[in-house]
Amino acid sequence: MNESIIEKIESLPPLPKTITEIEEFRQSSEKEAFELLKIIEKDALIVSTLLKVSNSAMFGFRSKVETASKAINLLGINFTISIAIGGTVQNLLKTNLSVYGINSDDFMRASNLATTLTSMWLTKVSFDLKEELVLPALLQEAGKFILADVIDSEGKTEEFKTLLSSGKTLAEAEKEVSGMTTSQITASIFKHWKLSDNLINVIEFVDDIENCDSEYENRTEILDVIKTICNITDPLSEENIQKGIAKATRYGLDVKNLESAVEKLQDRLLDE
């Protein structure tokens, strides 16, 4: 099935010019909010996604966010960039996710929870880590769109679901059915789109930590914890929270601030 996956990736359309500009802006040393606003306002879909996310319960802003400018001001430059790139990537990859028992809205919600939890957790740990990981936290599951399409078109859906019901993790079932996992496919998609090496390297081994380069290991472990807690099929369930905390403990990460961030995010979601 690897060939089918590679063909799918190679046939993907190029990223829109707006996203290329945002990615260039993201990698620049001088970042001004008004420059980002000028780029984002060219794309109605990005503005719409930004306002939808900004007004969701997970942020808990007191008044309605009605302009892109206000959204950037409230969310910050890097968080805004994450949502802009994430929404566009998901729109380009959009396909039926029924193989995983979810739809695109479920996926978007889980991804937004992942990046919000990353920000809330790492704010208390390291500003630089937070700024670096909010985008990969949002995008790391993007490969599931390709996988879902290929598993379905190859007639492997029932085999995949049987593996999951037998107790296999998503990554284990993906590997057994397709020969690749989501993190590998996501990294391959971003290589195809020529996104930054750093983004690719922290994602590529999330499902295979043992083979991760030591330079990226700590950041990849953080992404693994986030991915576990915000599992796309049941984000923030008690079972997934406990699995994530167990991983964070094993990796020697900051568990106390993680638990606090999870609790605060759960409280926000009660307002949904």
Short mmCIF file of C-alpha atoms in Angstrom, two decimals:
data_model
loop_
_atom_site.label_atom_id
_atom_site.label_comp_id
_atom_site.label_asym_id
_atom_site.label_seq_id
_atom_site.Cartn_x
_atom_site.Cartn_y
_atom_site.Cartn_z
CA MET A 1 0.00 0.00 0.00
CA ASN A 2 3.03 2.29 0.34
CA GLU A 3 2.94 3.03 -3.39
CA SER A 4 -0.68 4.18 -3.17
CA ILE A 5 0.22 6.52 -0.30
CA ILE A 6 3.21 7.96 -2.17
CA GLU A 7 1.08 8.49 -5.29
CA LYS A 8 -1.56 10.30 -3.21
CA ILE A 9 1.04 12.59 -1.68
CA GLU A 10 2.72 13.36 -5.00
CA SER A 11 -0.65 14.23 -6.58
CA LEU A 12 -1.52 16.79 -3.88
CA PRO A 13 -2.06 20.34 -5.17
CA PRO A 14 0.54 22.95 -4.21
CA LEU A 15 -0.04 25.11 -1.15
CA PRO A 16 -1.88 28.36 -1.91
CA LYS A 17 0.28 31.48 -2.32
CA THR A 18 -1.14 32.87 0.94
CA ILE A 19 0.20 29.89 2.91
CA THR A 20 3.60 30.17 1.24
CA GLU A 21 3.69 33.82 2.32
CA ILE A 22 2.61 32.91 5.87
CA GLU A 23 5.31 30.22 6.05
CA GLU A 24 7.94 32.74 4.90
CA PHE A 25 6.64 35.20 7.50
CA ARG A 26 6.77 32.47 10.17
CA GLN A 27 10.45 31.85 9.51
CA SER A 28 11.43 35.53 9.48
CA SER A 29 13.16 37.00 12.51
CA GLU A 30 11.06 40.18 12.56
CA LYS A 31 7.35 39.48 12.97
CA GLU A 32 4.83 42.33 13.06
CA ALA A 33 1.12 41.64 13.56
CA PHE A 34 0.04 44.10 10.86
CA GLU A 35 2.22 42.30 8.27
CA LEU A 36 0.54 38.99 9.13
CA LEU A 37 -2.88 40.67 8.94
CA LYS A 38 -2.13 41.95 5.41
CA ILE A 39 -1.36 38.37 4.29
CA ILE A 40 -4.33 36.73 6.02
CA GLU A 41 -6.90 39.24 4.78
CA LYS A 42 -6.22 38.08 1.21
CA ASP A 43 -7.83 34.71 2.01
CA ALA A 44 -11.51 34.62 3.04
CA LEU A 45 -11.30 30.97 4.11
CA ILE A 46 -8.46 31.68 6.53
CA VAL A 47 -10.31 34.66 8.01
CA SER A 48 -13.46 32.56 8.42
CA THR A 49 -11.54 29.70 10.09
CA LEU A 50 -9.70 32.13 12.36
CA LEU A 51 -12.92 33.75 13.59
CA LYS A 52 -14.65 30.38 14.07
CA VAL A 53 -11.79 29.04 16.19
CA SER A 54 -11.37 32.30 18.13
CA ASN A 55 -15.04 32.22 19.15
CA SER A 56 -14.99 28.60 20.35
CA ALA A 57 -15.33 27.78 24.04
CA MET A 58 -11.75 26.51 24.34
CA PHE A 59 -10.43 30.10 24.37
CA GLY A 60 -13.13 31.59 26.57
CA PHE A 61 -12.83 35.17 25.29
CA ARG A 62 -15.38 37.44 26.98
CA SER A 63 -16.66 39.17 23.85
CA LYS A 64 -17.24 37.95 20.33
CA VAL A 65 -14.22 38.14 18.01
CA GLU A 66 -15.43 39.74 14.78
CA THR A 67 -12.26 40.79 12.94
CA ALA A 68 -9.02 39.11 11.92
CA SER A 69 -7.12 41.96 13.56
CA LYS A 70 -8.75 41.31 16.93
CA ALA A 71 -8.17 37.56 16.57
CA ILE A 72 -4.43 38.12 15.98
CA ASN A 73 -4.30 40.48 18.95
CA LEU A 74 -5.98 37.96 21.27
CA LEU A 75 -4.39 34.75 20.00
CA GLY A 76 -0.89 36.04 19.30
CA ILE A 77 1.09 35.80 16.08
CA ASN A 78 2.25 32.18 16.31
CA PHE A 79 -1.13 30.80 17.35
CA THR A 80 -2.77 32.70 14.48
CA ILE A 81 -0.22 31.29 12.04
CA SER A 82 -0.96 27.77 13.30
CA ILE A 83 -4.69 28.14 12.75
CA ALA A 84 -4.20 29.73 9.30
CA ILE A 85 -1.87 26.99 8.06
CA GLY A 86 -3.76 24.21 9.84
CA GLY A 87 -7.16 25.14 8.44
CA THR A 88 -5.81 25.42 4.90
CA VAL A 89 -3.90 22.12 5.10
CA GLN A 90 -6.99 20.30 6.38
CA ASN A 91 -9.10 21.85 3.62
CA LEU A 92 -6.63 20.72 0.93
CA LEU A 93 -6.48 17.18 2.32
CA LYS A 94 -10.16 16.91 3.20
CA THR A 95 -11.54 13.44 2.64
CA ASN A 96 -13.92 10.99 4.28
CA LEU A 97 -12.59 10.01 7.73
CA SER A 98 -15.24 7.37 8.47
CA VAL A 99 -12.45 4.74 8.62
CA TYR A 100 -11.61 6.37 11.97
CA GLY A 101 -15.26 6.79 12.98
CA ILE A 102 -15.13 10.60 12.79
CA ASN A 103 -15.82 13.44 10.35
CA SER A 104 -13.81 16.52 9.35
CA ASP A 105 -15.40 18.69 12.07
CA ASP A 106 -14.42 16.13 14.72
CA PHE A 107 -10.89 16.16 13.33
CA MET A 108 -10.69 19.95 13.37
CA ARG A 109 -11.97 20.06 16.96
CA ALA A 110 -9.41 17.49 18.16
CA SER A 111 -6.61 19.35 16.34
CA ASN A 112 -7.63 22.67 17.90
CA LEU A 113 -7.78 21.05 21.33
CA ALA A 114 -4.28 19.67 20.74
CA THR A 115 -2.75 23.03 19.90
CA THR A 116 -4.63 24.77 22.73
CA LEU A 117 -3.45 22.18 25.27
CA THR A 118 0.11 22.52 23.96
CA SER A 119 -0.01 26.27 24.46
CA MET A 120 -1.57 26.06 27.95
CA TRP A 121 0.91 23.40 29.10
CA LEU A 122 4.11 24.81 27.64
CA THR A 123 3.37 28.41 28.64
CA LYS A 124 4.39 27.29 32.14
CA VAL A 125 7.37 25.25 30.90
CA SER A 126 9.18 27.15 28.13
CA PHE A 127 8.08 30.07 25.95
CA ASP A 128 10.36 28.95 23.10
CA LEU A 129 9.02 25.38 23.21
CA LYS A 130 5.46 26.67 23.17
CA GLU A 131 6.12 28.93 20.19
CA GLU A 132 7.78 26.08 18.31
CA LEU A 133 5.26 23.32 18.99
CA VAL A 134 1.81 24.91 18.65
CA LEU A 135 1.93 24.42 14.86
CA PRO A 136 3.17 20.80 14.76
CA ALA A 137 0.67 19.94 17.53
CA LEU A 138 -2.11 21.19 15.26
CA LEU A 139 -0.81 19.54 12.08
CA GLN A 140 0.68 16.24 13.23
CA GLU A 141 -2.44 14.18 12.46
CA ALA A 142 -2.87 15.55 8.90
CA GLY A 143 -1.60 12.29 7.40
CA LYS A 144 -4.80 10.57 8.53
CA PHE A 145 -6.63 12.14 5.58
CA ILE A 146 -4.34 10.30 3.16
CA LEU A 147 -4.42 7.10 5.21
CA ALA A 148 -8.21 7.07 5.51
CA ASP A 149 -8.58 7.49 1.75
CA VAL A 150 -6.09 4.75 0.93
CA ILE A 151 -7.41 2.27 3.54
CA ASP A 152 -10.93 2.77 2.16
CA SER A 153 -9.98 2.57 -1.53
CA GLU A 154 -7.91 -0.58 -0.91
CA GLY A 155 -10.86 -2.29 0.81
CA LYS A 156 -9.02 -2.53 4.14
CA THR A 157 -11.58 -0.73 6.31
CA GLU A 158 -12.95 -3.79 8.08
CA GLU A 159 -9.46 -5.19 8.67
CA PHE A 160 -8.43 -1.85 10.17
CA LYS A 161 -11.48 -1.67 12.45
CA THR A 162 -10.95 -5.28 13.55
CA LEU A 163 -7.37 -4.46 14.57
CA LEU A 164 -8.61 -1.48 16.61
CA SER A 165 -11.30 -3.53 18.34
CA SER A 166 -8.67 -6.15 19.24
CA GLY A 167 -6.82 -3.53 21.31
CA LYS A 168 -4.27 -2.22 18.80
CA THR A 169 -3.46 1.48 18.97
CA LEU A 170 -4.26 3.66 15.95
CA ALA A 171 -0.57 3.76 15.02
CA GLU A 172 -0.19 -0.02 15.33
CA ALA A 173 -3.28 -0.66 13.20
CA GLU A 174 -2.15 1.89 10.60
CA LYS A 175 1.29 0.31 10.37
CA GLU A 176 -0.13 -3.21 10.04
CA VAL A 177 -2.64 -2.30 7.35
CA SER A 178 -0.64 0.22 5.30
CA GLY A 179 3.01 -0.18 6.27
CA MET A 180 3.13 3.45 7.44
CA THR A 181 1.85 5.50 10.36
CA THR A 182 0.27 8.94 10.46
CA SER A 183 3.43 10.71 11.64
CA GLN A 184 5.48 9.29 8.75
CA ILE A 185 2.83 10.27 6.20
CA THR A 186 2.39 13.76 7.67
CA ALA A 187 6.15 14.32 7.45
CA SER A 188 6.12 13.11 3.83
CA ILE A 189 3.27 15.51 2.97
CA PHE A 190 5.20 18.44 4.44
CA LYS A 191 8.37 17.40 2.58
CA HIS A 192 6.30 17.41 -0.63
CA TRP A 193 5.09 20.93 0.19
CA LYS A 194 8.64 22.01 1.16
CA LEU A 195 7.66 23.19 4.62
CA SER A 196 10.40 23.77 7.20
CA ASP A 197 12.73 20.90 8.13
CA ASN A 198 12.14 21.58 11.81
CA LEU A 199 8.38 21.06 11.43
CA ILE A 200 8.99 17.82 9.55
CA ASN A 201 11.62 16.47 11.95
CA VAL A 202 9.62 16.92 15.16
CA ILE A 203 6.60 15.13 13.65
CA GLU A 204 8.17 12.27 11.68
CA PHE A 205 8.88 9.93 14.62
CA VAL A 206 5.96 10.69 16.94
CA ASP A 207 4.71 7.13 16.30
CA ASP A 208 8.23 5.70 16.55
CA ILE A 209 9.99 7.52 19.41
CA GLU A 210 12.67 4.84 19.76
CA ASN A 211 14.10 5.74 16.36
CA CYS A 212 13.86 9.51 16.82
CA ASP A 213 17.06 11.56 16.49
CA SER A 214 18.18 12.72 19.95
CA GLU A 215 18.13 16.34 18.74
CA TYR A 216 14.35 16.19 18.32
CA GLU A 217 13.47 13.57 20.93
CA ASN A 218 12.20 15.89 23.69
CA ARG A 219 9.91 17.83 21.34
CA THR A 220 8.68 14.65 19.67
CA GLU A 221 7.84 13.18 23.08
CA ILE A 222 5.78 16.27 23.91
CA LEU A 223 3.86 15.85 20.64
CA ASP A 224 3.27 12.18 21.47
CA VAL A 225 1.75 13.13 24.84
CA ILE A 226 -0.49 15.76 23.20
CA LYS A 227 -1.53 13.33 20.46
CA THR A 228 -2.41 10.70 23.07
CA ILE A 229 -4.52 13.02 25.24
CA CYS A 230 -6.23 14.62 22.23
CA ASN A 231 -6.71 11.33 20.38
CA ILE A 232 -8.90 12.19 17.37
CA THR A 233 -11.46 9.48 18.14
CA ASP A 234 -12.03 10.55 21.76
CA PRO A 235 -10.10 13.70 22.73
CA LEU A 236 -9.74 14.45 26.45
CA SER A 237 -11.43 11.24 27.56
CA GLU A 238 -10.33 10.11 31.03
CA GLU A 239 -8.66 7.04 29.52
CA ASN A 240 -6.65 9.09 27.01
CA ILE A 241 -5.71 11.68 29.63
CA GLN A 242 -4.32 8.96 31.88
CA LYS A 243 -2.42 7.36 29.00
CA GLY A 244 -0.94 10.76 28.11
CA ILE A 245 0.07 11.52 31.67
CA ALA A 246 1.67 8.08 31.96
CA LYS A 247 3.73 8.82 28.85
CA ALA A 248 4.71 12.27 30.15
CA THR A 249 5.86 10.65 33.40
CA ARG A 250 7.88 8.04 31.50
CA TYR A 251 9.48 10.71 29.33
CA GLY A 252 10.38 12.83 32.36
CA LEU A 253 8.24 15.79 31.22
CA ASP A 254 6.49 18.39 33.41
CA VAL A 255 3.48 16.38 34.58
CA LYS A 256 2.24 18.88 37.17
CA ASN A 257 1.72 21.67 34.63
CA LEU A 258 0.29 19.18 32.12
CA GLU A 259 -2.36 18.05 34.60
CA SER A 260 -3.18 21.67 35.43
CA ALA A 261 -3.53 22.56 31.72
CA VAL A 262 -5.81 19.57 31.09
CA GLU A 263 -8.02 20.57 34.00
CA LYS A 264 -8.28 24.19 32.83
CA LEU A 265 -9.13 23.11 29.29
CA GLN A 266 -11.82 20.72 30.55
CA ASP A 267 -13.34 23.58 32.56
CA ARG A 268 -13.49 25.78 29.47
CA LEU A 269 -15.18 23.05 27.46
CA LEU A 270 -18.00 22.79 29.97
CA ASP A 271 -19.27 26.05 28.42
CA GLU A 272 -19.63 24.50 24.97
#
